[in-house]
Tab-separated table of N, CA and C in Angstrom:
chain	number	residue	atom	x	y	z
A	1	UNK	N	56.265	56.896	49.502
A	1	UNK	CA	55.453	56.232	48.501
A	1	UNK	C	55.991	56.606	47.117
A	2	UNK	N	56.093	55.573	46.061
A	2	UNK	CA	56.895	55.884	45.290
A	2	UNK	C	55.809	56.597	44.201
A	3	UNK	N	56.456	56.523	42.549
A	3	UNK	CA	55.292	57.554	41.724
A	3	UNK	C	54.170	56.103	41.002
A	4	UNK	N	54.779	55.171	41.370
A	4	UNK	CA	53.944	53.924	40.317
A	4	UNK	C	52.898	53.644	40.931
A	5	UNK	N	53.271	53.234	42.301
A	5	UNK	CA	52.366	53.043	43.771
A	5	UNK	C	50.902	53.935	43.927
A	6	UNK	N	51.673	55.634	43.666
A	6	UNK	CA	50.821	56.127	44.117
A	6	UNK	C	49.195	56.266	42.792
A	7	UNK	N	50.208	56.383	41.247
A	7	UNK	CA	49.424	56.613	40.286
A	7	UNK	C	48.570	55.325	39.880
A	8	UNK	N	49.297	53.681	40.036
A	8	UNK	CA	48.792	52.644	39.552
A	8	UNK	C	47.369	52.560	39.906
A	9	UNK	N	46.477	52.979	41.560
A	9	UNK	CA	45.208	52.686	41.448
A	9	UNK	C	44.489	53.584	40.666
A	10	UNK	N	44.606	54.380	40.287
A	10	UNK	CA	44.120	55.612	39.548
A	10	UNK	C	44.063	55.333	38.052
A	11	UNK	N	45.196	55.110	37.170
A	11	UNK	CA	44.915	54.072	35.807
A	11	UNK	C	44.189	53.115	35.534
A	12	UNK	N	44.576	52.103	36.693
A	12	UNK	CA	44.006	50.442	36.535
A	12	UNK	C	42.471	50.885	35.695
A	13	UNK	N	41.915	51.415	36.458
A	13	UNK	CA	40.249	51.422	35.334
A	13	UNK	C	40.192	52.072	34.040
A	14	UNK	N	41.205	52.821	33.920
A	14	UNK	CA	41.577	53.499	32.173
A	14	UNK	C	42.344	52.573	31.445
A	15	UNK	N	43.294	51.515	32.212
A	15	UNK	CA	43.861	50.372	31.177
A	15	UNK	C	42.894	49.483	31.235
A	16	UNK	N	42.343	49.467	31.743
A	16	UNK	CA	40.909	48.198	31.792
A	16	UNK	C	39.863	48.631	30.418
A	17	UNK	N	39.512	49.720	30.454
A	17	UNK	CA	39.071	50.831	29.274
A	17	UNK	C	39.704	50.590	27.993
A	18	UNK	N	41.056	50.627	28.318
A	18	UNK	CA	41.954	50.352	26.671
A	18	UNK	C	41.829	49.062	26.409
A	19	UNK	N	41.976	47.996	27.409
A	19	UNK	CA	42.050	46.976	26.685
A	19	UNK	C	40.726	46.455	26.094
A	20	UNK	N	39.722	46.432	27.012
A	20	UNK	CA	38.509	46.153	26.221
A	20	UNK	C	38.097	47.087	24.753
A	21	UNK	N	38.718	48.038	24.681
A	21	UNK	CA	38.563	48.448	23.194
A	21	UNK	C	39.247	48.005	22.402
A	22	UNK	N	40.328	47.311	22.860
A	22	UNK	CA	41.386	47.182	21.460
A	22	UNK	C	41.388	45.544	21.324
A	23	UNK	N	40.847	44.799	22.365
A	23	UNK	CA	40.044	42.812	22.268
A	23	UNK	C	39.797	42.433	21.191
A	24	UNK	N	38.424	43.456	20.853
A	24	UNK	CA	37.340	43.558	19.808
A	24	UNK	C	38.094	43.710	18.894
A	25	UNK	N	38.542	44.687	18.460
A	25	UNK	CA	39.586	45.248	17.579
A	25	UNK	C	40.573	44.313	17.047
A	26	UNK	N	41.595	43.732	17.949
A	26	UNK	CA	42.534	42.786	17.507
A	26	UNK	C	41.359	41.369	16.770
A	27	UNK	N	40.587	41.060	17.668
A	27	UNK	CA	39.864	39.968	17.370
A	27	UNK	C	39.232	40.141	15.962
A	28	UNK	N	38.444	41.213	15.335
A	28	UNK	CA	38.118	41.137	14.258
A	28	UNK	C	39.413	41.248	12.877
A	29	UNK	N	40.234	41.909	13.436
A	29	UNK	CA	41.397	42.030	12.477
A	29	UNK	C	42.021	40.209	11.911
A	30	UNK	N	41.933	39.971	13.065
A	30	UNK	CA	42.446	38.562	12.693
A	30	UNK	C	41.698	37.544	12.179
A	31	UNK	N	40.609	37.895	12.177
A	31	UNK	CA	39.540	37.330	11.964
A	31	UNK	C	38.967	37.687	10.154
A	32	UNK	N	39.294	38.823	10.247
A	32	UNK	CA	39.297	39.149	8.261
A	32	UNK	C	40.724	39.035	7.804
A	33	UNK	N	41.285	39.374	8.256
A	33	UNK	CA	42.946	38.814	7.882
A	33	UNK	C	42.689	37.089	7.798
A	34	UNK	N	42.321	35.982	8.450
A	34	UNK	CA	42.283	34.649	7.980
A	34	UNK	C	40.852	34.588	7.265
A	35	UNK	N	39.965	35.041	7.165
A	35	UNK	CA	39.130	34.473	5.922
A	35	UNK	C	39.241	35.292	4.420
A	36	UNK	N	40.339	36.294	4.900
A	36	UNK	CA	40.498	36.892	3.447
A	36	UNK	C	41.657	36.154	2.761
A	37	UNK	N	42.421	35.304	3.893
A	37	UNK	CA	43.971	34.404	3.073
A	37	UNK	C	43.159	33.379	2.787
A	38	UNK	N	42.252	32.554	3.376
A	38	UNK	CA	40.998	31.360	3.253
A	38	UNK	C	41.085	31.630	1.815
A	39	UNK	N	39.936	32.718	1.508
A	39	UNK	CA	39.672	32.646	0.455
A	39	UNK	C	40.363	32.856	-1.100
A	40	UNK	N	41.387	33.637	-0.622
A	40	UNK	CA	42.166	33.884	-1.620
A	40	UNK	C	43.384	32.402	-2.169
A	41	UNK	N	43.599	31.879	-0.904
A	41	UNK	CA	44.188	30.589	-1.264
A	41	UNK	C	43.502	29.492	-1.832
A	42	UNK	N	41.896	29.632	-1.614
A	42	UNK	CA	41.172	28.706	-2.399
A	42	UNK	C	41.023	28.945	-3.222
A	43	UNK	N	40.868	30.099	-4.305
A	43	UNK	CA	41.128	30.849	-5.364
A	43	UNK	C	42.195	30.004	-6.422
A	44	UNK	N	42.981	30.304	-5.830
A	44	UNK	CA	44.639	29.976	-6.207
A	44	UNK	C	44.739	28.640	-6.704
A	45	UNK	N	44.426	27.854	-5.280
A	45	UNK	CA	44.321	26.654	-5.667
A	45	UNK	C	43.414	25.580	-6.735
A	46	UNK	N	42.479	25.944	-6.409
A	46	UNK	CA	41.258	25.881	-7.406
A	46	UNK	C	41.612	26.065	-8.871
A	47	UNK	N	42.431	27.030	-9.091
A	47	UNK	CA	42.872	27.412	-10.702
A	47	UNK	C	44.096	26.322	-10.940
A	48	UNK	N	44.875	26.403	-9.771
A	48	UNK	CA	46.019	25.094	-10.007
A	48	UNK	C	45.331	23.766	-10.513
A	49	UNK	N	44.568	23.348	-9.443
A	49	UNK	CA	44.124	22.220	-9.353
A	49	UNK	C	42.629	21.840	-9.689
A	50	UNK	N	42.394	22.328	-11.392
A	50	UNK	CA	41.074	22.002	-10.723
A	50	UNK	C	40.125	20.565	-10.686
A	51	UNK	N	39.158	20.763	-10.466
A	51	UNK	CA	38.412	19.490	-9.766
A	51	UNK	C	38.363	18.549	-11.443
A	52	UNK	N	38.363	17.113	-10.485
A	52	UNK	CA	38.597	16.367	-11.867
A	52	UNK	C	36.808	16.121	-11.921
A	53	UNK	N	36.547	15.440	-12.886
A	53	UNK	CA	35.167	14.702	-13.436
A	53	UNK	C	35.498	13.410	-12.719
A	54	UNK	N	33.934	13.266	-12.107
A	54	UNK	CA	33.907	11.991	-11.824
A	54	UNK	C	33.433	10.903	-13.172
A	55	UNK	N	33.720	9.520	-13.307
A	55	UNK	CA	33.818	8.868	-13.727
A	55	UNK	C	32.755	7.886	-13.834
């Protein structure tokens, strides 16, 4: 029996452990990482361009 064989059932529930902690984790990161470029590009733009008067 080799060393992967014998150790793999023994991890599987501690990488199961890591990944559900780090889901959450990635998921909110990306998640304030795009509404913080959102907003900052509407910023930006807004000063470029701003809104005309309607007529």
């Amino acid at each position: 029996m080799s060393f992967a064989s014998a150790i793999a059932p023994e991890a599987l529930p501690f990488l199961t452990a890591v990944v559900a902690l780090f889901v959450p984790l990635a998921a909110a990161v990306y998640l304030l990482t795009t509404v913080t470029w959102t907003l900052g590009q509407r910023l930006v733009l807004r000063r470029l361009y701003p809104p005309q008067q309607a007529s």
